[in-house]
Every structure is written in structure tokens, then in C-alpha cells.
XYZ file of C-alpha atoms in Angstrom:
439
model
C -0.313 0.153 -0.188
C 2.736 2.419 1.027
C 4.700 1.656 -2.263
C 1.594 2.574 -4.518
C 1.221 5.841 -2.727
C 4.744 6.577 -3.041
C 4.637 5.424 -6.942
C 1.819 8.165 -7.182
C 3.488 11.076 -5.902
C 6.287 10.352 -7.794
C 4.585 10.188 -10.917
C 2.679 13.710 -10.031
C 6.345 14.921 -9.164
C 7.579 14.268 -12.557
C 4.341 15.398 -14.453
C 4.630 19.087 -12.547
C 8.413 18.659 -13.366
C 7.936 18.153 -17.196
C 5.071 20.913 -17.328
C 7.830 23.463 -15.601
C 10.355 22.613 -18.234
C 7.929 22.832 -21.182
C 7.233 26.400 -19.835
C 10.422 27.745 -19.450
C 11.032 26.237 -23.014
C 8.232 28.263 -24.367
C 8.893 31.349 -22.903
C 12.565 31.482 -23.725
C 12.064 30.585 -27.505
C 9.434 33.340 -27.791
C 11.144 36.341 -25.687
C 14.802 35.826 -26.553
C 16.646 36.547 -29.348
C 20.328 35.688 -30.174
C 21.747 39.169 -29.024
C 19.385 39.113 -26.152
C 21.005 35.305 -24.830
C 22.138 35.540 -21.301
C 25.179 34.555 -22.626
C 25.752 37.766 -24.269
C 24.536 39.489 -21.573
C 26.912 39.464 -18.743
C 25.735 42.048 -16.391
C 26.307 41.906 -12.381
C 23.134 43.276 -10.970
C 24.891 44.094 -7.927
C 27.405 46.314 -9.394
C 24.501 47.902 -11.667
C 22.975 49.490 -8.285
C 26.445 50.302 -6.705
C 27.427 52.377 -9.702
C 23.864 54.177 -10.113
C 24.105 55.379 -6.326
C 27.882 56.619 -7.170
C 26.576 58.150 -10.248
C 23.718 59.961 -8.472
C 26.205 60.991 -5.491
C 28.829 62.235 -7.812
C 26.000 64.418 -9.503
C 24.970 65.660 -6.160
C 27.649 68.820 -5.683
C 26.713 70.018 -8.755
C 23.299 70.012 -8.556
C 23.853 71.826 -4.832
C 26.145 74.287 -6.780
C 23.554 75.147 -9.750
C 20.624 75.466 -6.900
C 22.852 77.781 -4.863
C 23.987 80.096 -7.480
C 20.312 80.634 -8.474
C 19.464 81.346 -4.939
C 22.167 84.042 -4.990
C 21.421 85.148 -8.026
C 17.716 85.801 -6.974
C 19.014 87.536 -3.736
C 21.152 89.805 -5.626
C 18.679 90.795 -8.238
C 16.111 91.276 -5.329
C 18.554 93.645 -3.572
C 19.725 95.437 -6.882
C 16.027 96.209 -7.907
C 15.266 96.970 -4.275
C 17.722 99.346 -3.656
C 18.398 100.316 -7.520
C 17.763 104.527 -6.874
C 15.375 104.673 -9.607
C 13.126 101.737 -8.359
C 13.404 103.029 -4.677
C 12.518 106.681 -5.799
C 9.677 105.295 -7.382
C 8.505 103.145 -4.809
C 8.607 106.140 -2.084
C 6.795 108.240 -4.328
C 4.403 105.531 -4.413
C 4.188 105.024 -1.135
C 3.495 108.648 -0.424
C 0.457 108.517 -3.008
C -0.545 105.292 -1.425
C -0.800 106.609 2.162
C -3.545 109.665 0.710
C -5.230 106.906 -1.185
C -5.728 104.638 1.517
C -6.987 107.317 3.714
C -10.225 108.154 1.181
C -13.278 106.015 1.270
C -13.956 104.977 -2.176
C -17.678 103.648 -1.266
C -19.718 105.189 -3.897
C -22.842 105.561 -1.848
C -26.417 106.706 -3.748
C -26.898 109.459 -1.039
C -24.020 110.453 1.824
C -24.164 112.913 4.576
C -21.953 114.574 7.274
C -20.831 117.664 8.724
C -17.650 119.743 8.394
C -15.971 122.030 11.123
C -13.064 124.643 10.805
C -11.447 127.044 13.405
C -9.002 129.706 11.914
C -6.844 131.932 14.030
C -4.360 134.520 12.368
C -1.895 137.244 14.074
C -0.350 138.833 11.371
C 1.529 142.206 10.733
C 1.317 141.891 6.988
C -1.398 143.719 5.201
C -3.535 140.470 4.433
C -7.177 139.902 3.760
C -6.845 136.977 6.209
C -6.324 139.157 9.455
C -9.955 140.505 9.092
C -11.021 136.596 9.889
C -9.341 135.933 12.826
C -11.407 134.164 15.365
C -13.619 132.723 12.729
C -15.176 129.511 12.790
C -17.537 127.507 10.338
C -19.756 124.702 10.569
C -21.630 123.041 7.817
C -23.998 119.826 7.566
C -24.268 118.478 4.008
C -25.972 115.976 1.896
C -24.870 114.940 -1.210
C -26.891 112.635 -3.897
C -24.035 111.076 -6.089
C -27.013 109.992 -8.438
C -28.120 113.445 -9.229
C -25.060 115.118 -8.760
C -26.841 117.569 -6.188
C -25.773 118.943 -2.787
C -27.403 120.619 -0.047
C -25.380 122.400 2.717
C -26.207 124.381 5.593
C -23.740 126.468 6.496
C -22.937 128.905 9.430
C -19.780 131.258 9.957
C -19.180 132.444 13.134
C -17.361 135.834 13.109
C -18.236 137.588 16.151
C -21.985 136.935 15.030
C -23.378 134.013 13.477
C -23.454 134.157 9.725
C -25.999 131.692 7.978
C -26.737 130.668 4.557
C -27.632 128.063 2.375
C -25.591 126.489 -0.476
C -27.191 124.196 -3.318
C -25.930 122.649 -6.467
C -28.102 121.080 -8.807
C -24.986 119.513 -10.638
C -24.860 122.469 -13.585
C -25.406 125.478 -11.169
C -24.743 126.632 -7.589
C -26.728 128.926 -5.306
C -26.371 130.455 -2.299
C -29.216 131.839 0.153
C -28.239 134.583 3.033
C -31.193 133.932 5.050
C -30.562 136.627 7.202
C -31.375 139.088 4.228
C -33.641 137.259 2.077
C -35.220 133.715 1.584
C -34.424 133.816 -2.153
C -31.441 132.700 -4.006
C -28.604 133.840 -5.991
C -27.307 132.086 -8.765
C -23.268 132.129 -8.778
C -21.045 132.812 -11.822
C -19.115 129.586 -11.311
C -20.483 126.209 -9.551
C -18.063 125.961 -6.817
C -19.774 122.980 -5.200
C -19.184 120.809 -8.239
C -15.518 120.301 -6.792
C -17.048 118.694 -3.714
C -16.295 115.454 -5.183
C -16.446 111.715 -3.968
C -13.848 109.602 -2.937
C -13.832 107.449 -5.935
C -12.938 110.643 -7.923
C -10.652 111.674 -5.615
C -8.054 108.473 -5.897
C -8.518 108.648 -9.831
C -6.878 112.253 -9.572
C -4.073 111.030 -6.875
C -3.441 108.050 -9.259
C -3.223 110.222 -12.440
C -0.743 112.836 -10.588
C 1.316 109.363 -9.434
C 1.416 108.118 -12.590
C 2.347 111.279 -14.385
C 5.332 111.634 -11.821
C 6.546 107.828 -12.089
C 6.339 108.201 -15.847
C 9.095 111.549 -15.494
C 11.127 109.272 -13.039
C 11.347 106.260 -15.575
C 12.852 108.751 -18.241
C 15.267 110.304 -16.241
C 18.541 109.576 -14.431
C 18.380 109.375 -10.685
C 21.136 110.035 -8.632
C 21.901 108.401 -5.222
C 24.336 108.494 -2.241
C 24.329 107.494 1.612
C 24.060 110.632 3.958
C 23.236 111.416 7.434
C 20.487 113.890 7.872
C 18.862 115.633 11.070
C 15.208 114.715 11.790
C 13.963 116.177 15.067
C 17.497 116.758 16.582
C 18.474 113.442 15.895
C 21.300 111.969 13.083
C 19.866 109.336 11.125
C 21.380 107.220 8.420
C 19.726 107.838 5.094
C 19.618 107.020 1.273
C 19.545 110.079 -0.677
C 17.687 109.967 -4.180
C 17.632 112.881 -6.365
C 16.141 114.057 -9.584
C 18.021 116.612 -11.366
C 16.169 119.195 -13.699
C 18.112 121.720 -15.684
C 18.427 122.958 -19.353
C 19.311 119.579 -20.600
C 16.128 117.531 -19.703
C 13.427 120.441 -18.274
C 11.297 120.531 -21.723
C 11.216 116.620 -22.172
C 10.141 116.722 -18.079
C 7.411 119.099 -18.642
C 6.165 117.469 -22.030
C 6.425 114.359 -20.263
C 4.571 115.120 -17.076
C 1.810 117.229 -19.027
C 1.334 114.536 -22.026
C 0.853 111.799 -19.558
C -1.922 113.807 -17.606
C -3.432 114.570 -21.138
C -3.750 110.890 -22.449
C -5.149 109.778 -19.079
C -9.085 109.650 -19.922
C -10.058 108.653 -16.454
C -8.544 111.778 -14.958
C -9.554 114.374 -17.369
C -13.426 112.935 -17.327
C -13.029 113.773 -13.740
C -11.939 117.220 -14.224
C -14.323 117.951 -16.645
C -17.416 116.857 -14.360
C -15.788 119.331 -11.558
C -15.808 122.216 -13.852
C -18.691 121.506 -16.183
C -16.761 121.686 -19.363
C -15.552 118.885 -21.736
C -12.798 116.482 -21.697
C -10.971 118.355 -24.875
C -11.464 121.365 -22.855
C -9.617 119.859 -19.861
C -6.892 118.256 -21.927
C -6.471 122.116 -23.500
C -6.148 123.476 -20.116
C -3.694 121.018 -19.128
C -1.735 121.696 -22.139
C -2.154 125.129 -21.455
C -0.085 124.682 -18.092
C 3.028 123.292 -20.142
C 4.269 126.569 -20.841
C 3.825 128.063 -17.251
C 5.764 125.028 -15.858
C 8.773 125.536 -18.727
C 8.903 129.191 -17.131
C 8.765 128.463 -13.569
C 11.670 125.975 -14.153
C 13.501 127.849 -16.226
C 13.624 130.685 -13.175
C 16.683 128.390 -11.925
C 19.288 127.047 -13.521
C 18.767 123.636 -11.834
C 15.898 122.244 -9.961
C 16.503 119.522 -7.617
C 14.110 116.622 -6.378
C 15.429 114.668 -3.374
C 14.186 111.881 -1.672
C 15.289 110.404 2.038
C 14.447 107.053 3.138
C 16.101 105.054 6.121
C 18.767 103.338 5.164
C 17.776 100.166 6.720
C 14.075 100.300 6.290
C 13.307 102.292 3.358
C 10.750 104.516 5.338
C 10.109 107.889 4.016
C 12.198 110.430 5.858
C 12.214 113.672 4.045
C 10.969 115.312 0.617
C 13.462 118.345 -0.583
C 12.588 120.817 -3.516
C 15.472 123.120 -4.257
C 15.325 125.556 -7.069
C 14.975 129.612 -6.920
C 13.262 128.819 -3.822
C 13.047 125.479 -1.624
C 10.399 123.423 0.234
C 11.095 120.774 2.837
C 8.623 118.327 4.085
C 9.866 116.142 6.969
C 8.126 112.599 8.598
C 7.894 112.634 12.343
C 6.116 109.496 12.453
C 2.578 108.974 13.757
C 0.968 111.067 10.771
C 3.097 114.154 12.024
C 4.802 116.159 9.528
C 7.012 119.669 9.400
C 7.293 121.660 6.518
C 9.229 124.998 5.527
C 9.231 127.194 2.709
C 12.447 129.711 1.705
C 11.222 132.407 -0.487
C 13.302 134.567 -2.345
C 12.586 137.515 -0.251
C 14.555 136.166 2.537
C 11.649 135.310 4.626
C 10.795 131.581 6.253
C 7.442 129.953 6.151
C 7.306 126.673 8.440
C 5.138 124.773 10.685
C 3.671 121.543 10.986
C 0.246 119.246 10.739
C -1.167 116.386 11.710
C -3.438 114.434 9.455
C -5.884 111.495 11.109
C -8.584 109.373 10.102
C -10.177 106.805 11.721
C -10.844 102.806 10.500
C -13.655 103.123 8.688
C -12.799 106.402 6.828
C -15.957 108.279 8.031
C -14.008 110.840 10.287
C -11.226 112.667 9.011
C -9.103 115.553 11.065
C -6.396 118.057 10.107
C -4.286 120.022 12.545
C -2.166 123.044 10.986
C 0.328 125.592 12.454
C 1.928 128.082 10.229
C 4.664 130.625 10.970
C 6.297 133.437 8.563
C 9.555 134.908 9.518
C 11.763 137.366 8.479
C 15.523 138.133 10.087
C 13.829 136.262 13.103
C 10.663 138.765 13.534
C 7.556 137.078 13.320
C 5.296 138.474 10.455
C 2.257 135.888 10.698
C 1.367 133.031 12.731
C -1.995 131.040 12.272
C -3.561 127.668 13.238
C -6.375 125.909 11.202
C -8.395 123.104 12.920
C -10.106 121.087 10.526
C -12.945 118.145 10.754
C -14.699 116.222 8.381
C -17.244 113.209 8.590
C -18.967 111.543 5.795
C -21.275 108.506 5.617
C -24.084 106.499 4.110
C -27.499 108.263 4.231
C -30.745 107.083 3.354
C -32.208 109.804 1.311
C -31.481 113.433 -0.131
C -34.505 114.955 1.877
C -34.042 118.533 0.131
C -35.334 117.332 -3.310
C -37.995 119.847 -2.950
C -35.457 122.691 -2.709
C -35.180 122.465 -6.458
C -38.299 123.634 -7.431
C -38.225 126.152 -4.636
C -35.029 127.804 -5.902
C -36.116 128.025 -9.504
C -39.201 129.995 -8.244
C -37.294 131.889 -6.069
C -34.171 132.903 -8.028
C -33.427 136.802 -7.536
C -33.773 139.358 -10.478
C -31.221 141.591 -10.943
C -32.552 144.901 -8.690
C -33.528 142.212 -6.014
C -29.382 141.241 -6.150
C -28.530 144.694 -5.931
C -30.557 145.330 -3.040
C -29.403 142.296 -0.986
C -25.848 143.087 -2.019
C -25.893 146.759 -0.567
C -27.291 145.080 2.822
C -24.264 142.404 2.808
C -21.673 145.356 2.068
C -23.171 147.642 5.012
C -22.629 144.771 7.590
C -19.522 144.733 9.139
C -19.007 141.197 9.548
C -20.599 140.071 6.393
C -18.872 142.226 4.109
C -15.280 140.428 5.197
C -16.776 137.077 4.071
C -17.630 138.517 0.731
C -14.300 140.137 0.037
C -13.019 136.402 -0.034
C -16.316 134.781 -1.647
C -17.437 137.616 -3.686
C -15.537 136.156 -6.941
C -17.737 133.142 -6.932
C -21.195 134.887 -6.803
């Protein structure tokens, strides 16, 4: 019995071995040709693995070197462009404009309202009209319909006594009513309230000026050097950049600036809306300034614009204009600035100002101090405190004023009668001496 079982197992093993042998022969015949015969393909697989690892390791230093060279090149390129005088000059100018633009609320509400207050004081030895306005305060509540370009302002001027008035613009014309003398409205010769533009339009104007200045910078050579300058009594390490305008480039600088402004359709459209004229009229007006700019630059052999930034942080420190006269603006941090202007007659004008606004950009304050001296004698001192608010409103409540104005506009005889009363009023006459050109 055991012999029978052993014979059976042996036969099975022999059968399996024959199947395996035939399978191997079939694969060898179908997959291998003479060129791929193992007799001609003598390879040590251990050597393949070992050599590949060595090859990879031999290439690694080169890969690391190339990588480091790329990193160094990128860093050097970044440092070059970051510290390139022209690039840094442009970025500093852009930063100043960005600060102004960031303070503006560019939300375009259908209707907005707010108030404005102004306190003004002056002490002067000069023959200035403004000396009659010492101690003046002004307050105004306004509503502005942006869709229909209407503005209504309830104004009160206090100069020893209250002087109330109402101002209105329908987008095309401005009107004023001196309620102390008459409830009727006087149509102004110009439309001054059209200059009361919204935030979006203000940003367009700033961007247009920024673009024109950047274009000038890109076309001119910027000089640079490291300097130690005095800021509020401290010696600060600064990076100085200068743009020189002289007989060689003054025409090019003037034409580049003016032509860039003229080519800005958004800017010309906003200015046209403000002045109530066509875009072509604005372009012609801008073109007329070309001769004025050239003549102004010709007054000095060399006009220089200098920008100073912190040598480490690139933060703005000071801006100087040097020519026939000179002007300087210095940053003291925390939105505080000092300024000075040296005049041809030897007099010096200087002062400081603080400009602040809240996070929602609905409240603004400007505190400005001014002093003018000659030979260390104070000629004029003044102070301005301005507060302005603006927020979304639900409706323009004074719509009915339109018909009221058109039905109550003064004729020429009534105007003369009111003018006579105003000029005989000692307080009102002071205001009219300044505002008379608008009425």
C-alpha cells in the first residue's frame, strides 16, 4: 500500500517537473533572440545598483552648486532692484500717494451726508485779507446725492456773530441764500460746489498725478548716495535719491508730465465733471500749463528734487525741492509732519500738521500750524483745525429745494438790494471780500 502511494507521488512530481520545463522552454523561445541571449548579456546586478548610487552622488555637488547659484542670483537681483535708485525713488513716491489714497473712503453711496467744522485763528503784521478772519469758525451740515450730482449745505459762519447761509448745487449751477437778508437764492457765476467730489473721483485724481510723476522718473536719471541727515535733532543714516532738472532735460520733463496727464481719460473725465466742461477743454487747459511749468523751471539754472529714506527700512524721511526757492517736508512719525519754505525775499515759512482718520474712513481731522518770519521777526502766525465726517445716508431730503430755488431766484434788482445790505454789514462784508468772486 505504501509502495503504491509512493509511486503515485513520484508520478505527480515528474508530471509537474515536465510542465515547468516545457513552460520555461516556451518562454525562452518566444522572448529571447540571439542578441539578447544571457550568454551575451553578462551583467552583475550588484554592480548596477552600486554604480547608479555612485553616479547619483557624484552629480549631487553639481546640483547643490546650481541651486545655490540660482538662490544667490535671485537674492542679488532682488537687492539690486530693491536698492536701485530709480526703483526706490518710484516706490517711495508711490508709497506717499498710497498713504493718501488709503485714507479715502471710495465707497460710492447713492446718498451720503456728514458735517464739516473749521476753526481759524491768525495774528499778522502783514497787509493780509485773512487778518480780518481771525477767530472765525465755520460749521456745515451737508447731504450729497451722488446719482443726481446734487448737494445741499446748511452753513453757519461765526465771526463775532452768526452768519447763516444755504448752499445748493443741482450739478450744473450753484446757488446761495443769505437767510438773514432774504429767503431767495442768488445764482453764482461759477459752480464751486462741483468741486465737492466723492472718494472714488479723488482717488482717480491722485492716481493720475502719481502716474505722471512715475513716468517722469522712469525717463530720467536718478542719482543716489548715503547721507546722515538731521530729523528732529537726531542724526539718522539715510539713503538720498535726487532728480536734477536743468537746461538739458527741463523741456522733456515738462512735456512727459503734461502729456501723461492729458492721455489719462479717467483723470480728464473727473476734472471735466468738476468744472462742468468737456474733456477736450480739460486737455487744452492742461496743455496751457506746459508753458507755465517750463517758465517756472527756467527761473533757476537747476531744480532738484531729493528724497530721503531710512537706510535700513526704506521708510520715508524727508522730501526737498531746491531751486529759486526751496521747500522741505519731514516725517516725524505717527502722521505728523513739519514743513518749511525759503522764499526769494529771505522770509521763511514753516510749521507742522497732523492728519488723522479713523479705521472706517468716516472721520478726518487736520491740525495745521503756520509761521512766517523775516530776519527772526514773526510776520504771521496762524492755526487751522479742520474736522470732516462722511457716511451713508438713506435719502436726499432736500429734493423739494429745486423747485423752491427756481421759483425764488433773485432778479437783478433784488440782487443789488441784497448786495447793498451785505456790504453794509461789517461782519458779512469781510466774508464777501473773499467769496465775492464766486457770486
